[in-house]
Amino acid sequence: MRLCVLNGSPKGRMSVTMQYVRYLEIAFPSVEFEILDIAAHIARIERNADKFFQVIDSVGRADAVLFAFPVYFFLVPSQYKRFIELVFEKNATDAFSGKPSASLSTSVHIVDHTAHNYISGIAQDFGTRFFGAYSADMEDLLKKAERKNLEAFFGAFVKAVQNSEPSPTLHLPLKAAKRVYKPGAVKQKVGLAQKKLLLLADRREEDSNLDKMITRFASCIEGDIEIAYIEEIGVKTGCSGCIGCHYDNRCRFDSSDGFRAFYENKVKKADILVYCGAMHDRYLSSLWKRFIDRSFYNGHVPTLMGKQVGWIISGPLSLEQNLVQLLNAYTRLMDANPVMLVSDEYKSSEIDALLETLASRLVVFAESSFVSPPDFIPTGVMNTFRNEIAGRLNFVFRADHRTYKKRGYYKIPQKGLRSRLLSLSIGPMLLVPAFRKQFSKRIPREMVRPYEPVLALEKFKRR
Ligand SMILES: Cc1cc2nc3c(=O)[nH]c(=O)nc-3n(C[C@H](O)[C@H](O)[C@H](O)COP(=O)(O)O)c2cc1C
């Protein structure tokens, strides 16, 4: 069996993910591996059509394809994303069509499921029969049980290839009817008061729905609004994954392009952010992804605290819930408030109304400093970050460590005095069956008791 491995790590062979692939190569000598360093050589692959088609020929010759990548901001690195775009742009999906495929990633399991959802959708769009995903922790390969697990997964994949096993179709195709948006007159302008609004789009495509949505949105705002395009800021390269930023948040590209200055002086200083982009396959553009990846110089620290964030998207967003989840997760993880996602899937008059509503909500929430409480993703992520930065990543990510200490992120609620006293007093008493029976009966009542003084005080204050 011939396996084509599409390597998504910008670090090429010096990649953690590739150590897993090397392990499989050793464990399965009957499988012939061809590893192609896609992300590391994306500039060359994009510039040189021969290089691109050499990759496509290798895919065509293979019996199966393995998408192997590190998780970057809940997806694949921007360089790998660009390769996926090129396959569609150059109509090269035929090489993949009908082949079995699987995905293998390494990460620290921070929102890795959306990266695999994305790749399984792409694998399906490429026409492959997607076998399944293996999301390894960075250090799994060091553990015997995990190595066995990886072998079991890969062994089943090899068997599936040899037996031409079928695979289910789990993603809706993203072919939405394209409506042409015709903006109407602005009904009511929204004043920004003292708030700063930054609207950021990846690139300007004149007369596109997105361009018209941006213009229509901007025209209903009165106040300090700045419109910027990633293309013009000059974010020349994607994150290389070198982690050189670990000690003091300095990035090796700080002085060679405009990203850092823009992020520090514009993004961090805005009160309201409106991010705009067109869907390219099942995400936004690789340029947007490049922008997001480069913000990694901030380490594992939220950088948009208290800001209001709206998204204006052109594309079949409602068909791709993985993207909705990704964009909301990104906003919430930055400690910002996800206000609304507006796409161009509606009638023109409805888009007008949605854009005006977005403008007014952004301002209302900015004025009241509203941030919706974190749901599962930011809560789970911050707990994982805390464990990682306090634990195995502590010696590397020193800048994060300093910030976590300063912001009190290391505080663990179970270690609070009240919970410790309760555990010490009630815990042993629960060993007594009669006490346990009485206690169990009182649980519902005791659960609401702490709220009573809060409600009574509020009632008193409002009399
Ligand atoms: C820019 C950047 C973004 C990352 N984002 C995530 C993430 O969203 N979730 C996660 O679990 N790990 C994340 N990581 C950690 C990598 O996925 C992990 O270190 C991976 O093993 C690197 O693999 P590689 O050496 O093959 O490139 C990120 C690392 C970098 C450099």
Coordinates of C-alpha atoms and ligand atoms in Angstrom, one line a residue:
M1 CA 0.0 0.0 0.0
R2 CA 1.3 3.4 -1.0
L3 CA 0.4 6.3 1.4
C4 CA 0.8 9.9 0.6
V5 CA 1.3 12.0 3.7
L6 CA 0.5 15.7 3.4
N7 CA 2.6 17.3 6.1
G8 CA 0.8 20.4 7.5
S9 CA 3.5 21.5 9.9
P10 CA 5.4 24.7 9.0
K11 CA 8.4 23.1 10.7
G12 CA 8.7 20.5 8.0
R13 CA 10.4 17.3 9.2
M14 CA 11.4 18.9 12.5
S15 CA 7.8 18.6 13.5
V16 CA 6.3 16.8 16.5
T17 CA 3.5 15.5 14.2
M18 CA 6.1 14.0 11.8
Q19 CA 7.6 11.9 14.7
Y20 CA 4.2 10.2 14.9
V21 CA 4.3 9.6 11.1
R22 CA 7.9 8.3 11.4
Y23 CA 6.7 5.9 14.2
L24 CA 4.0 4.5 11.9
E25 CA 6.6 4.2 9.1
I26 CA 8.6 1.9 11.4
A27 CA 5.7 0.0 12.8
F28 CA 4.1 -0.7 9.4
P29 CA 7.0 -1.6 7.1
S30 CA 4.6 -3.0 4.5
V31 CA 3.2 0.5 3.9
E32 CA 5.2 2.7 1.5
F33 CA 5.2 6.3 2.9
E34 CA 5.7 9.3 0.7
I35 CA 5.9 12.4 3.0
L36 CA 5.3 15.8 1.3
D37 CA 6.2 18.9 3.3
I38 CA 3.3 21.1 2.2
A39 CA 3.1 23.8 4.8
A40 CA 6.9 24.3 5.0
H41 CA 7.1 24.8 1.3
I42 CA 3.8 26.5 0.6
A43 CA 5.4 29.7 -1.0
R44 CA 7.3 27.5 -3.5
I45 CA 4.2 25.3 -4.1
E46 CA 2.1 28.4 -4.8
R47 CA 4.6 30.2 -6.9
N48 CA 5.7 27.2 -9.0
A49 CA 2.9 25.3 -10.8
D50 CA 5.3 22.4 -11.5
K51 CA 5.8 22.0 -7.8
F52 CA 2.1 22.0 -7.1
F53 CA 1.4 19.4 -9.7
Q54 CA 4.2 17.2 -8.5
V55 CA 2.3 17.1 -5.2
I56 CA -0.9 16.3 -7.0
D57 CA 0.8 13.6 -9.0
S58 CA 2.0 12.0 -5.8
V59 CA -1.5 12.1 -4.4
G60 CA -2.8 10.5 -7.7
R61 CA -0.2 7.7 -7.5
A62 CA -1.1 6.8 -3.9
D63 CA -3.6 4.3 -2.6
A64 CA -4.5 6.5 0.4
V65 CA -3.9 10.0 1.8
L66 CA -3.0 11.0 5.3
F67 CA -3.7 14.6 6.3
A68 CA -1.0 15.1 9.1
F69 CA -0.9 18.5 10.8
P70 CA -0.5 20.4 14.0
V71 CA -3.6 22.2 15.4
Y72 CA -3.2 26.0 15.1
F73 CA -6.0 28.1 16.5
F74 CA -8.6 25.4 16.3
L75 CA -7.8 24.6 12.7
V76 CA -4.8 23.8 10.5
P77 CA -1.9 26.3 10.0
S78 CA -2.6 29.0 7.4
Q79 CA 0.1 27.5 5.1
Y80 CA -1.8 24.2 4.9
K81 CA -5.1 26.1 4.5
R82 CA -3.6 27.8 1.5
F83 CA -2.7 24.5 -0.1
I84 CA -6.3 23.3 0.4
E85 CA -7.4 26.5 -1.4
L86 CA -5.0 25.9 -4.2
V87 CA -6.4 22.4 -4.8
F88 CA -9.8 23.9 -5.3
E89 CA -8.6 26.9 -7.3
K90 CA -6.6 24.7 -9.7
N91 CA -9.4 22.1 -10.0
A92 CA -7.1 19.4 -8.7
T93 CA -9.6 17.4 -6.6
D94 CA -9.7 14.6 -9.1
A95 CA -6.4 13.3 -7.8
F96 CA -8.0 12.7 -4.5
S97 CA -11.3 11.4 -5.7
G98 CA -12.4 8.0 -4.4
K99 CA -9.2 7.5 -2.3
P100 CA -9.4 6.5 1.3
S101 CA -8.1 9.2 3.7
A102 CA -7.5 9.8 7.4
S103 CA -6.2 12.6 9.5
L104 CA -3.6 12.7 12.2
S105 CA -2.8 15.7 14.4
T106 CA -0.8 16.7 17.4
S107 CA -1.8 19.4 19.8
V108 CA -2.5 20.0 23.5
H109 CA -6.2 19.2 22.8
I110 CA -7.4 22.8 22.8
V111 CA -10.4 22.9 20.5
D112 CA -8.8 20.2 18.3
H113 CA -12.2 18.8 17.4
T114 CA -13.0 21.7 15.1
A115 CA -9.7 21.2 13.2
H116 CA -10.6 17.6 12.6
N117 CA -14.2 18.5 11.6
Y118 CA -12.8 20.9 9.1
I119 CA -10.4 18.4 7.6
S120 CA -13.0 15.7 7.4
G121 CA -15.2 18.2 5.6
I122 CA -12.4 19.0 3.2
A123 CA -11.5 15.3 2.7
Q124 CA -15.2 14.8 1.7
D125 CA -15.1 17.9 -0.6
F126 CA -12.0 16.5 -2.2
G127 CA -14.0 13.3 -2.9
T128 CA -12.0 11.0 -0.6
R129 CA -13.5 8.3 1.6
F130 CA -12.7 9.6 5.0
F131 CA -11.9 6.9 7.5
G132 CA -11.4 8.9 10.7
A133 CA -9.3 11.3 12.8
Y134 CA -6.6 10.7 15.3
S135 CA -5.9 13.6 17.5
A136 CA -2.8 12.9 19.6
D137 CA -1.5 14.9 22.5
M138 CA 2.0 16.2 21.8
E139 CA 3.5 13.7 24.2
D140 CA 1.4 10.6 23.5
L141 CA 4.2 9.0 21.5
L142 CA 6.3 8.9 24.7
K143 CA 3.7 6.5 26.3
K144 CA 3.5 2.8 25.5
A145 CA -0.3 2.6 25.8
E146 CA -0.8 5.6 23.4
R147 CA 1.7 4.1 20.9
K148 CA -0.5 0.9 20.9
N149 CA -3.5 3.0 20.5
L150 CA -2.0 4.8 17.5
E151 CA -1.0 1.5 15.9
A152 CA -4.6 0.2 16.4
F153 CA -6.0 3.2 14.6
F154 CA -3.5 3.0 11.7
G155 CA -3.9 -0.7 11.5
A156 CA -7.6 -0.3 11.1
F157 CA -7.1 2.4 8.4
V158 CA -4.7 0.0 6.5
K159 CA -7.4 -2.7 6.6
A160 CA -10.1 -0.2 5.5
V161 CA -7.9 0.7 2.5
Q162 CA -7.2 -2.9 1.6
N163 CA -10.8 -3.9 1.9
S164 CA -12.2 -0.8 0.2
E165 CA -14.4 -0.1 3.1
P166 CA -17.1 2.5 2.6
S167 CA -17.3 5.7 4.7
P168 CA -20.3 7.8 5.8
T169 CA -21.0 11.3 4.4
L170 CA -21.1 13.5 7.4
H171 CA -21.0 17.0 5.9
L172 CA -23.5 18.9 3.9
P173 CA -22.1 20.1 0.6
L174 CA -21.5 23.9 0.7
K175 CA -23.2 24.9 -2.5
A176 CA -25.6 27.7 -1.6
A177 CA -27.4 29.8 -4.1
K178 CA -25.5 33.0 -4.5
R179 CA -27.7 36.1 -4.0
V180 CA -26.5 39.5 -5.2
Y181 CA -26.8 41.9 -2.4
K182 CA -28.2 45.3 -3.3
P183 CA -27.9 47.6 -0.3
G184 CA -30.8 50.0 0.5
A185 CA -30.8 53.4 2.1
V186 CA -29.7 53.7 5.8
K187 CA -32.7 54.1 8.0
Q188 CA -31.1 55.1 11.2
K189 CA -27.4 56.0 12.0
V190 CA -25.8 54.6 15.1
G191 CA -23.5 57.0 17.1
L192 CA -20.4 55.5 18.5
A193 CA -20.1 58.0 21.3
Q194 CA -16.5 57.7 22.5
K195 CA -16.0 54.2 21.3
K196 CA -13.4 53.2 18.7
L197 CA -14.5 50.8 16.0
L198 CA -12.0 48.9 13.9
L199 CA -13.4 47.1 10.9
L200 CA -10.9 44.6 9.5
A201 CA -11.3 42.6 6.3
D202 CA -8.8 40.3 4.6
R203 CA -8.8 42.0 1.2
R204 CA -10.9 44.3 -0.9
E205 CA -12.9 42.8 -3.7
E206 CA -14.7 45.6 -5.2
D207 CA -18.4 45.2 -5.9
S208 CA -18.5 41.9 -4.1
N209 CA -21.3 41.2 -1.6
L210 CA -18.8 41.5 1.2
D211 CA -17.5 44.9 -0.1
K212 CA -21.1 46.2 -0.3
M213 CA -21.9 44.8 3.2
I214 CA -18.8 46.6 4.6
T215 CA -19.8 49.9 3.0
R216 CA -23.4 49.6 4.1
F217 CA -22.3 48.8 7.7
A218 CA -19.9 51.7 7.8
S219 CA -22.5 54.1 6.5
C220 CA -24.8 53.4 9.4
I221 CA -22.1 54.3 11.9
E222 CA -21.4 57.9 13.1
G223 CA -18.1 58.3 14.9
D224 CA -14.5 56.9 15.1
I225 CA -14.5 54.1 12.6
E226 CA -11.4 52.8 10.9
I227 CA -11.4 50.3 8.0
A228 CA -8.3 48.2 7.4
Y229 CA -7.4 45.3 5.1
I230 CA -5.0 42.6 6.1
E231 CA -3.5 42.6 2.6
E232 CA -2.6 46.3 3.0
I233 CA -1.1 45.8 6.6
G234 CA 1.5 43.5 5.1
V235 CA 1.3 40.3 7.0
K236 CA 3.9 38.7 4.8
T237 CA 4.2 35.3 6.3
G238 CA 2.4 32.8 8.5
C239 CA 3.4 31.7 11.9
S240 CA 6.5 29.4 11.6
G241 CA 5.7 27.5 14.8
C242 CA 9.2 28.3 16.2
I243 CA 7.8 29.4 19.6
G244 CA 10.5 32.0 19.7
C245 CA 7.9 34.2 21.4
H246 CA 7.8 32.0 24.5
Y247 CA 10.0 34.2 26.8
D248 CA 9.0 37.8 26.1
N249 CA 6.3 37.7 23.4
R250 CA 8.8 38.8 20.7
C251 CA 8.2 37.3 17.3
R252 CA 11.0 36.8 14.8
F253 CA 8.9 38.6 12.1
D254 CA 8.2 41.7 14.3
S255 CA 10.3 44.0 12.3
S256 CA 10.0 42.4 8.9
D257 CA 6.3 43.0 8.5
G258 CA 3.4 45.1 9.8
F259 CA 1.5 42.5 11.8
R260 CA 2.7 43.3 15.3
A261 CA 2.4 47.1 15.0
F262 CA -1.1 46.7 13.7
Y263 CA -2.2 44.3 16.4
E264 CA -0.7 46.3 19.2
N265 CA -1.8 49.8 18.0
K266 CA -5.1 49.1 16.3
V267 CA -6.6 45.8 17.4
K268 CA -5.7 46.0 21.1
K269 CA -6.7 49.7 21.2
A270 CA -10.2 49.3 19.7
D271 CA -13.4 49.0 21.8
I272 CA -15.3 47.3 19.0
L273 CA -14.0 45.0 16.3
V274 CA -15.9 44.0 13.2
Y275 CA -14.2 41.2 11.4
C276 CA -15.2 40.6 7.8
G277 CA -14.4 38.0 5.2
A278 CA -15.7 35.7 2.5
M279 CA -15.8 31.9 3.1
H280 CA -13.1 30.0 1.3
D281 CA -14.1 26.3 1.5
R282 CA -15.2 25.6 5.0
Y283 CA -13.4 28.5 6.7
L284 CA -12.4 32.1 5.9
S285 CA -9.4 32.8 3.7
S286 CA -5.9 31.5 4.5
L287 CA -5.0 35.2 4.8
W288 CA -7.4 35.6 7.7
K289 CA -5.9 32.4 9.2
R290 CA -2.4 33.9 8.8
F291 CA -3.6 36.9 10.7
I292 CA -5.0 34.8 13.5
D293 CA -2.0 32.5 13.6
R294 CA 0.4 35.4 13.9
S295 CA -1.3 36.6 17.1
F296 CA 0.3 33.6 18.8
Y297 CA 3.1 35.9 19.8
N298 CA 0.8 36.8 22.7
G299 CA 1.1 33.2 23.9
H300 CA -1.9 31.7 25.7
V301 CA -3.2 34.9 27.0
P302 CA -6.6 36.5 26.0
T303 CA -5.8 39.8 24.2
L304 CA -9.3 41.2 23.4
M305 CA -10.6 41.5 26.9
G306 CA -14.0 43.3 27.1
K307 CA -14.2 44.1 23.4
Q308 CA -17.3 43.7 21.3
V309 CA -16.8 41.6 18.3
G310 CA -19.1 41.2 15.2
W311 CA -18.5 39.2 12.1
I312 CA -19.7 40.0 8.6
I313 CA -19.3 37.0 6.4
S314 CA -20.0 36.3 2.7
G315 CA -20.8 32.7 2.1
P316 CA -23.1 29.8 3.2
L317 CA -22.3 30.2 6.9
S318 CA -25.5 28.6 8.2
L319 CA -24.5 25.4 6.4
E320 CA -21.1 25.3 8.2
Q321 CA -21.8 25.2 11.9
N322 CA -18.2 24.2 12.5
L323 CA -17.2 27.7 11.3
V324 CA -19.8 29.4 13.5
Q325 CA -18.4 27.5 16.4
L326 CA -14.9 28.3 15.5
L327 CA -15.5 32.1 15.2
N328 CA -17.5 32.3 18.4
A329 CA -14.9 30.1 20.2
Y330 CA -12.1 32.4 19.0
T331 CA -13.9 35.6 20.2
R332 CA -14.8 34.1 23.6
L333 CA -11.4 32.7 24.2
M334 CA -10.0 36.2 23.7
D335 CA -12.3 37.3 26.6
A336 CA -14.3 39.4 24.1
N337 CA -18.1 39.4 23.6
P338 CA -19.3 37.7 20.4
V339 CA -22.2 40.0 19.3
M340 CA -23.5 38.7 16.0
L341 CA -22.5 36.9 12.8
V342 CA -24.2 38.4 9.7
S343 CA -23.9 36.7 6.4
D344 CA -25.2 37.4 2.9
E345 CA -27.5 34.4 2.8
Y346 CA -30.6 36.7 3.2
K347 CA -32.7 39.0 1.0
S348 CA -31.1 42.4 0.6
S349 CA -33.6 44.2 2.9
E350 CA -32.9 41.6 5.6
I351 CA -29.2 42.0 5.3
D352 CA -29.7 45.8 5.7
A353 CA -31.7 45.3 8.8
L354 CA -29.2 42.8 10.3
L355 CA -26.3 45.1 9.6
E356 CA -28.1 48.0 11.4
T357 CA -28.9 45.7 14.3
L358 CA -25.3 44.6 14.5
A359 CA -24.2 48.2 14.6
S360 CA -26.6 49.1 17.4
R361 CA -25.9 46.0 19.5
L362 CA -22.2 46.6 19.3
V363 CA -22.6 50.0 20.7
V364 CA -25.2 49.1 23.3
F365 CA -23.0 46.3 24.6
A366 CA -19.9 48.4 24.5
E367 CA -21.6 51.1 26.6
S368 CA -22.8 48.6 29.2
S369 CA -19.4 46.6 29.1
F370 CA -21.4 43.5 28.5
V371 CA -19.5 40.2 28.0
S372 CA -21.6 37.1 27.9
P373 CA -20.5 34.5 30.5
P374 CA -18.0 32.0 29.1
D375 CA -19.6 28.8 27.9
F376 CA -18.0 25.4 27.7
I377 CA -15.2 26.1 25.2
P378 CA -13.6 29.1 26.9
T379 CA -14.1 27.6 30.3
G380 CA -12.5 24.3 29.3
V381 CA -9.8 26.0 27.4
M382 CA -8.8 28.3 30.2
N383 CA -8.7 25.4 32.6
T384 CA -6.5 23.4 30.2
F385 CA -4.2 26.4 29.6
R386 CA -3.9 26.9 33.3
N387 CA -2.8 23.3 33.8
E388 CA -0.4 23.4 30.9
I389 CA 1.2 26.8 31.8
A390 CA 1.5 25.7 35.4
G391 CA 2.7 22.3 34.4
R392 CA 4.6 20.9 31.5
L393 CA 4.8 24.1 29.5
N394 CA 5.9 26.2 32.4
F395 CA 9.6 26.2 31.7
V396 CA 9.0 27.4 28.1
F397 CA 6.2 29.8 28.2
R398 CA 7.6 32.2 30.8
A399 CA 5.8 35.3 29.4
D400 CA 2.5 33.4 29.9
H401 CA 3.5 32.3 33.4
R402 CA 4.2 35.9 34.4
T403 CA 0.8 37.1 33.1
Y404 CA -1.1 34.2 34.6
K405 CA 0.4 35.0 38.0
K406 CA -0.4 38.7 37.6
R407 CA -3.9 38.1 36.5
G408 CA -4.7 35.4 39.1
Y409 CA -5.3 32.7 36.5
Y410 CA -3.6 30.1 38.6
K411 CA -6.2 30.3 41.4
I412 CA -8.1 27.0 41.6
P413 CA -11.7 27.4 43.1
Q414 CA -11.7 24.1 45.0
K415 CA -8.8 25.4 47.0
G416 CA -10.9 28.3 48.4
L417 CA -11.4 28.4 52.2
R418 CA -15.2 27.9 52.0
S419 CA -15.0 24.7 49.9
R420 CA -12.1 23.4 51.9
L421 CA -14.0 23.9 55.2
L422 CA -17.1 22.3 53.7
S423 CA -15.1 19.3 52.5
L424 CA -13.4 18.9 55.8
S425 CA -16.6 19.1 57.9
I426 CA -19.3 17.5 55.7
G427 CA -17.0 15.0 53.9
P428 CA -16.4 12.7 56.8
M429 CA -20.0 13.0 58.1
L430 CA -21.3 11.6 54.7
L431 CA -19.7 8.3 55.8
V432 CA -22.6 7.9 58.2
P433 CA -25.7 6.5 56.4
A434 CA -28.3 8.2 58.5
F435 CA -26.6 11.6 58.0
R436 CA -26.2 10.9 54.3
K437 CA -29.9 10.2 54.0
Q438 CA -30.9 13.5 55.7
F439 CA -28.3 15.4 53.7
S440 CA -29.5 14.0 50.4
K441 CA -33.0 15.1 51.2
R442 CA -31.8 18.7 51.9
I443 CA -29.6 19.1 48.8
P444 CA -32.2 20.9 46.6
R445 CA -33.1 23.3 49.5
E446 CA -29.5 24.0 50.3
M447 CA -28.6 24.6 46.7
V448 CA -30.9 27.6 46.5
R449 CA -30.2 28.9 50.0
P450 CA -27.1 31.1 49.1
Y451 CA -29.2 33.1 46.6
E452 CA -31.8 34.1 49.2
P453 CA -29.9 37.0 50.8
V454 CA -28.8 38.3 47.3
L455 CA -32.5 38.4 46.1
A456 CA -33.7 39.9 49.5
L457 CA -31.1 42.7 49.4
E458 CA -32.0 43.5 45.7
K459 CA -35.7 43.6 46.6
F460 CA -35.0 45.9 49.5
K461 CA -32.8 48.2 47.4
R462 CA -35.4 48.6 44.7
R463 CA -38.4 49.3 47.1
Ligands
LIG1 C1 0.4 29.3 16.2 C2 0.1 28.1 17.1 C3 -1.2 27.9 17.4 C4 -1.5 26.7 18.1 N1 -2.8 26.5 18.4 C5 -3.2 25.4 19.1 C6 -4.6 25.1 19.3 O1 -5.5 25.8 18.9 N2 -4.9 24.0 20.0 C7 -3.9 23.2 20.5 O2 -4.2 22.2 21.2 N3 -2.6 23.4 20.3 C8 -2.2 24.5 19.6 N4 -0.9 24.7 19.3 C9 0.1 23.7 19.7 C10 0.5 22.8 18.5 O3 -0.6 22.2 18.0 C11 1.4 21.6 19.0 O4 2.6 22.2 19.6 C12 1.8 20.7 17.9 O5 2.2 19.5 18.5 C13 2.9 21.2 17.0 O6 3.1 20.2 16.0 P1 4.3 20.3 14.9 O7 5.6 20.3 15.7 O8 4.1 19.1 14.1 O9 4.1 21.6 14.2 C14 -0.5 25.8 18.6 C15 0.8 26.1 18.3 C16 1.1 27.2 17.5 C17 2.6 27.5 17.2

